[in-house]
Amino acid sequence: MDSIINTFTSGTRLRDMIRAIRACKTAAEERAVVRKECAAIRASIDENDQEERHRNLAKLMFIHMLGYATHFGQMECLKLIASSSFPEKRIGYLGLMLLLDERQEVLMLVTNSLKQDLNHTNPYIVGLAVCALGNICSAEMARDLAPEVERLLQFRDPNIRKKAALCSIRIIKKVPDLSENFINPTASLLKEKHHGVLITAIQLCTDICKLCPEALEYFRKKCTDVLVKTLRDAVNSPYTPEYDISGITDPFLHIRLLRLLRVLGQGDADASDCMNDILAQVASKTESSKNAGNAILYECVETIMSIEDNGGLRVLAINILGRFLSNRDNNIRYVALNMLMKAISVDSQAVQRHRATILECVKDSDASIRKRALELVYLLVNETNVELLTKELIEYLEVSDQEFKGDLTAKICSIVEKFSPDKIWYIDQMLKVLSEAGNFVKDEVCHALIVVISNAADLHGYTVRALYRLFQASSEQESLIRVAIWCIGEYGDLLISNIGMLDKEDPVTVTESDALDVVETAMKRHSSDLTTKAMTLIALLKLSSRFPSCSERIREIIIQNKGNFVLELQQRSIEFNSILEKHKNIRSALVERMPVLDEATFSGRKSSSVPTTFSTTATSLKVPNGTAKPAAPLVDLLDLNSDDVPAPSSGGFDFLQDLLGVDVAPSSGPSNANQAMKTGADALLDLLSIGSSPVQNSSAAVDIFSLSQDKTPPVVALDGLSSHSLPPTRAASQHIAGPILDLLDGFSSNSPAPENNRTSPSYPSIVAFESSNLRINFSFSKPDGNPQSTEIQATFSNLSQNVYTDFIFQAAVPKFLQLHLDPASSNTLPAGGADSVNQTLRITNTQHGKKSLVMRIRIAYKVNGKDMLEEGQISHFPPGL
């Protein structure tokens, strides 16, 4: 290695340095050689050796390409550019383009040299300067040298004109304001016969049109006919060896012309009409057997799809894309699929004609083509062809690759859900998907299927029998097992009795033991996950009521999980066993068949689970400070620092509605409020999945929760169950509404305290809230013997001359307070304080004596149909509350 290094002097030739570097066996040897050579170059620069300057710069460029620092040689480029010798200028400009970029400050020093060379009498030196400027031009250089480049667009040498056009493209991109200066010279260049100059002029024209709308209108009026004539000459030109590629005369010129015509014709009917004939000629005469011809056809199709409407041309373009789909080249098929996805929004019927070819692409061996074709098929589906396309896709699902099953399954499920003509077809197709690729089906799809099954009362028997057969044939698909277990648990009696047989069904004989075998198999599968096993335990509990003769076997299967390491399964096993042994009197009510699930509610919840972009036309309420903001629900009041939940509030019971996910009617009076509270209680019972046979009084209902003889509380709260929980008996839920509501810590019994338990008010009344439109007065009283409780009588007065309708008062308190609001006396507040609205609030202060009351309020009402909103915080309560 030492011998290699020692051979280097400042006069070493470039080829010797390259040979020495290639001879290095390690990176360390290479670094040593480069370091030695760089030291020799520095020494030569310091000595100002003019004879070696061009040789040093050539070596620096090679070292730069290897990735080593060469900044110390940048000034050498400028010295060589300033030389009068053409060879030295050539190596100087080459080094300038390679070693420097537009961010280097030293580049400003070369502007004067460039200007001189752009005006040089030697065209070769002019060419060097234009080429360098087109590569490293900065915004400042563009402004300084744009006039020289504009002049060179009319230079006598076509090579200079070509380079000047390319340099102009960089200039207008750096300084778009200079685009107007190049409009007229560019229009002149579009008439060139030299193909090199013409191609660069077309590209310059295209870029100017994108940057300057005025230029676009100018070229549309002045140059469209010229460009169409040029394209026609190119299409009809005889064989020219100079430009011929695969039998086509200059395909690059064809493509550039088509792209510029696309820009000119987009959004302009007159320009589009001028180019219709030549586009049809290109589309019909271009040879598609060679890649050059396919490139021209693709650009022609894209131009046809972009310009203004011409139905016949678009059909021709889509037919070309159809031919592309039959090409053996994967790239051509892929770009054709991409273009068809754009074309489907323009002419769906023309794309539908190539449906069979597109379906074949779904089965292609190339993964990219498969995915793109599947997306296109999804866009092609409508009500008329959904059955045919779904059948084809499901048939391919059986033989598709594992890595493609996920995408294919998702698309099939989406198609079936969106376009199903009836419920039986929907169920049939979903069951086929579950049996073939159930492990790839998402939980939301299974939930949607269960909702549809629940709503198809006449298909319950058919569905459970179909799932039983599929389970027997294939028990490895997790989603299929879940749906089958749920249906057997709900409709197991229909499976045994063959109720609801359809004409297309084959009879099947299933005993109670056979149905239990299916459930037990699902429980004992090693691959079953926690959700499946939990659903299996629920199905077993339900079947204990449907199959009374098998109760003991069911109990034995359930208690096998009493020692399960998974706490969820262990808890369910113990609770369900307790129900089977000690609470047989309520078991039938607990495991009643689920009520019909609301498809609209499920769709709403499904859509709300994804991020929502709120419309700018959302309801806005007027806030006292003059800013408009969306009305927020009562639950938002609990966040004292945030008001930005954009969901309109419909009443005080929206909080319960949001909490339980049920539809609670807004209160418009005392009777409606009581009914809403009762509905909320029923919803809570549904949430807890508690029910019983009808009882006559509340004390009998409370016995459900009382202790048994051994003082062990029976386990009936099945809140750990899945979303398909057990229904309550509605009669029982209405009787125990009061006790159950205590579980919420914020909703207590509606019955007011007896009058003789209250003392006369001993606290001063306060003006809790006052604005220019509204005043709220609070008066206080406390029941005897309970200092933590406070009853507040709120009086609302309208200070304006307008009647307030749909009046709603909402309040929120911190966690150490418990608040209950009785319904307001009216939801209409008369104008001018002529009458008032009263509402009772009951507050329990668990930190009485330590913390005082604090409350945030929101009042919503309508004035002449316009929503209004006022908010405030109340903290000036009398002491002692």
Short mmCIF file of C-alpha atoms in Angstrom, two decimals, residues 495-699:
data_model
loop_
_atom_site.label_atom_id
_atom_site.label_comp_id
_atom_site.label_asym_id
_atom_site.label_seq_id
_atom_site.Cartn_x
_atom_site.Cartn_y
_atom_site.Cartn_z
CA LEU A 495 -82.86 -26.16 14.96
CA ILE A 496 -84.32 -29.18 16.73
CA SER A 497 -87.90 -28.72 15.59
CA ASN A 498 -87.14 -27.82 11.94
CA ILE A 499 -89.47 -24.85 12.14
CA GLY A 500 -89.47 -22.44 9.18
CA MET A 501 -88.23 -24.87 6.53
CA LEU A 502 -87.76 -23.28 3.09
CA ASP A 503 -88.38 -25.01 -0.22
CA LYS A 504 -84.71 -24.97 -1.18
CA GLU A 505 -83.63 -26.61 2.10
CA ASP A 506 -82.85 -30.25 2.58
CA PRO A 507 -84.36 -31.64 5.80
CA VAL A 508 -81.91 -32.25 8.60
CA THR A 509 -82.40 -34.22 11.79
CA VAL A 510 -80.73 -32.67 14.82
CA THR A 511 -81.24 -33.74 18.42
CA GLU A 512 -80.66 -31.67 21.54
CA SER A 513 -77.51 -33.70 22.16
CA ASP A 514 -76.25 -32.94 18.63
CA ALA A 515 -76.71 -29.21 19.16
CA LEU A 516 -74.85 -29.41 22.48
CA ASP A 517 -72.05 -31.34 20.78
CA VAL A 518 -71.47 -28.37 18.49
CA VAL A 519 -71.31 -25.93 21.40
CA GLU A 520 -69.04 -28.22 23.41
CA THR A 521 -66.73 -28.65 20.42
CA ALA A 522 -66.42 -24.88 20.13
CA MET A 523 -65.60 -24.63 23.84
CA LYS A 524 -62.88 -27.29 23.70
CA ARG A 525 -61.15 -26.00 20.56
CA HIS A 526 -57.60 -25.03 21.47
CA SER A 527 -57.62 -22.24 18.88
CA SER A 528 -60.81 -20.61 20.19
CA ASP A 529 -60.11 -17.19 21.66
CA LEU A 530 -61.59 -15.61 24.78
CA THR A 531 -64.52 -13.98 22.96
CA THR A 532 -65.58 -17.25 21.35
CA LYS A 533 -65.42 -19.16 24.63
CA ALA A 534 -67.32 -16.44 26.46
CA MET A 535 -70.04 -16.52 23.80
CA THR A 536 -70.11 -20.31 24.11
CA LEU A 537 -70.78 -20.08 27.85
CA ILE A 538 -73.66 -17.67 27.20
CA ALA A 539 -75.08 -20.03 24.57
CA LEU A 540 -74.91 -22.90 27.06
CA LEU A 541 -76.79 -20.86 29.66
CA LYS A 542 -79.50 -20.06 27.10
CA LEU A 543 -79.74 -23.68 25.97
CA SER A 544 -80.29 -24.75 29.58
CA SER A 545 -83.72 -23.12 29.30
CA ARG A 546 -84.41 -24.28 25.74
CA PHE A 547 -83.25 -27.87 26.38
CA PRO A 548 -84.42 -28.64 29.95
CA SER A 549 -83.62 -32.33 29.59
CA CYS A 550 -79.94 -31.52 29.01
CA SER A 551 -79.54 -29.10 31.92
CA GLU A 552 -77.25 -31.42 33.86
CA ARG A 553 -74.91 -31.94 30.90
CA ILE A 554 -74.86 -28.19 30.29
CA ARG A 555 -73.97 -27.56 33.94
CA GLU A 556 -71.11 -30.07 33.73
CA ILE A 557 -69.69 -28.30 30.66
CA ILE A 558 -69.99 -24.91 32.38
CA ILE A 559 -68.31 -25.95 35.63
CA GLN A 560 -65.31 -27.26 33.72
CA ASN A 561 -64.18 -23.62 33.54
CA LYS A 562 -64.49 -22.92 37.28
CA GLY A 563 -60.73 -23.31 37.59
CA ASN A 564 -59.84 -21.61 34.29
CA PHE A 565 -56.74 -19.45 34.40
CA VAL A 566 -58.61 -16.75 32.46
CA LEU A 567 -60.50 -14.75 35.06
CA GLU A 568 -63.29 -13.78 32.65
CA LEU A 569 -64.17 -17.41 31.87
CA GLN A 570 -63.79 -18.44 35.50
CA GLN A 571 -66.16 -15.71 36.66
CA ARG A 572 -68.76 -16.54 34.04
CA SER A 573 -68.58 -20.22 34.84
CA ILE A 574 -69.15 -19.61 38.54
CA GLU A 575 -71.95 -17.08 37.98
CA PHE A 576 -73.76 -19.21 35.41
CA ASN A 577 -73.47 -22.29 37.61
CA SER A 578 -75.01 -20.29 40.47
CA ILE A 579 -77.91 -19.34 38.21
CA LEU A 580 -78.46 -22.96 37.19
CA GLU A 581 -78.35 -24.26 40.78
CA LYS A 582 -79.84 -21.55 43.00
CA HIS A 583 -81.87 -19.23 40.79
CA LYS A 584 -83.96 -21.43 38.56
CA ASN A 585 -86.95 -19.18 39.18
CA ILE A 586 -85.36 -16.30 37.26
CA ARG A 587 -83.36 -18.32 34.73
CA SER A 588 -86.05 -18.36 32.06
CA ALA A 589 -86.39 -14.60 32.24
CA LEU A 590 -82.63 -14.08 32.11
CA VAL A 591 -82.17 -16.19 28.99
CA GLU A 592 -85.16 -15.05 26.98
CA ARG A 593 -84.61 -14.67 23.28
CA MET A 594 -83.01 -11.35 22.46
CA PRO A 595 -85.31 -8.61 21.16
CA VAL A 596 -84.96 -7.62 17.53
CA LEU A 597 -81.82 -5.54 17.10
CA ASP A 598 -82.39 -2.18 15.43
CA GLU A 599 -80.52 -2.09 12.13
CA ALA A 600 -80.65 1.71 11.96
CA THR A 601 -79.15 2.04 15.45
CA PHE A 602 -76.37 -0.41 14.61
CA SER A 603 -75.58 1.48 11.39
CA GLY A 604 -75.45 4.73 13.33
CA ARG A 605 -73.09 3.34 15.93
CA LYS A 606 -70.92 1.82 13.23
CA SER A 607 -70.63 5.14 11.40
CA SER A 608 -69.92 7.02 14.63
CA SER A 609 -67.00 4.71 15.41
CA VAL A 610 -64.92 6.30 12.66
CA PRO A 611 -63.57 9.88 12.67
CA THR A 612 -66.26 12.31 11.50
CA THR A 613 -65.77 15.49 9.56
CA PHE A 614 -68.48 17.86 10.68
CA SER A 615 -70.24 19.94 8.11
CA THR A 616 -69.88 23.68 8.15
CA THR A 617 -73.68 23.87 8.19
CA ALA A 618 -73.92 22.24 11.60
CA THR A 619 -76.28 23.82 14.11
CA SER A 620 -74.69 26.79 15.83
CA LEU A 621 -76.02 28.54 18.88
CA LYS A 622 -75.44 32.16 19.72
CA VAL A 623 -73.18 32.64 22.72
CA PRO A 624 -73.42 35.86 24.79
CA ASN A 625 -69.92 36.99 23.78
CA GLY A 626 -71.01 37.04 20.16
CA THR A 627 -69.05 34.02 18.92
CA ALA A 628 -70.89 31.16 17.26
CA LYS A 629 -70.25 27.68 18.57
CA PRO A 630 -71.95 24.31 18.19
CA ALA A 631 -74.32 23.19 20.92
CA ALA A 632 -72.79 20.44 23.06
CA PRO A 633 -74.51 17.70 25.04
CA LEU A 634 -75.00 17.77 28.78
CA VAL A 635 -72.13 15.39 29.29
CA ASP A 636 -69.82 18.10 27.94
CA LEU A 637 -70.62 20.21 30.99
CA LEU A 638 -68.60 17.79 33.09
CA ASP A 639 -65.47 19.01 31.31
CA LEU A 640 -65.02 22.50 32.74
CA ASN A 641 -62.22 23.29 30.28
CA SER A 642 -63.68 22.15 26.95
CA ASP A 643 -66.69 23.30 24.99
CA ASP A 644 -65.88 21.97 21.57
CA VAL A 645 -67.99 18.82 21.26
CA PRO A 646 -69.96 19.52 18.08
CA ALA A 647 -73.11 17.55 18.81
CA PRO A 648 -76.46 19.28 19.27
CA SER A 649 -78.31 18.64 22.50
CA SER A 650 -81.96 17.76 22.45
CA GLY A 651 -82.76 17.67 26.15
CA GLY A 652 -81.66 17.00 29.69
CA PHE A 653 -81.87 13.25 29.24
CA ASP A 654 -79.30 13.22 26.41
CA PHE A 655 -76.72 12.37 29.06
CA LEU A 656 -78.53 9.11 29.83
CA GLN A 657 -78.98 8.55 26.12
CA ASP A 658 -75.24 8.96 25.49
CA LEU A 659 -74.38 6.78 28.47
CA LEU A 660 -76.67 3.88 27.62
CA GLY A 661 -76.73 4.23 23.83
CA VAL A 662 -80.53 4.22 23.68
CA ASP A 663 -83.13 6.59 22.35
CA VAL A 664 -84.57 8.59 25.24
CA ALA A 665 -87.24 11.11 24.29
CA PRO A 666 -86.55 14.76 25.21
CA SER A 667 -88.56 16.20 28.05
CA SER A 668 -91.23 18.72 27.25
CA GLY A 669 -93.16 18.52 30.49
CA PRO A 670 -93.46 16.52 33.71
CA SER A 671 -95.26 13.58 32.18
CA ASN A 672 -92.81 13.26 29.30
CA ALA A 673 -89.89 13.58 31.68
CA ASN A 674 -91.21 10.76 33.86
CA GLN A 675 -91.67 8.61 30.81
CA ALA A 676 -88.13 9.39 29.67
CA MET A 677 -86.77 8.48 33.08
CA LYS A 678 -88.69 5.23 32.99
CA THR A 679 -87.27 4.48 29.53
CA GLY A 680 -83.80 5.20 30.90
CA ALA A 681 -84.42 2.74 33.71
CA ASP A 682 -85.46 0.09 31.22
CA ALA A 683 -82.34 0.79 29.20
CA LEU A 684 -80.21 0.36 32.28
CA LEU A 685 -81.87 -2.97 32.97
CA ASP A 686 -81.03 -3.98 29.40
CA LEU A 687 -77.45 -2.95 30.03
CA LEU A 688 -77.27 -5.15 33.15
CA SER A 689 -79.21 -7.97 31.45
CA ILE A 690 -81.48 -8.46 34.46
CA GLY A 691 -85.06 -9.63 34.23
CA SER A 692 -87.70 -11.55 36.10
CA SER A 693 -91.26 -12.63 35.91
CA PRO A 694 -93.85 -9.95 36.56
CA VAL A 695 -94.20 -8.93 40.19
CA GLN A 696 -96.81 -6.92 42.01
CA ASN A 697 -94.73 -4.50 44.02
CA SER A 698 -91.26 -3.15 44.29
CA SER A 699 -90.41 -5.11 47.40
#
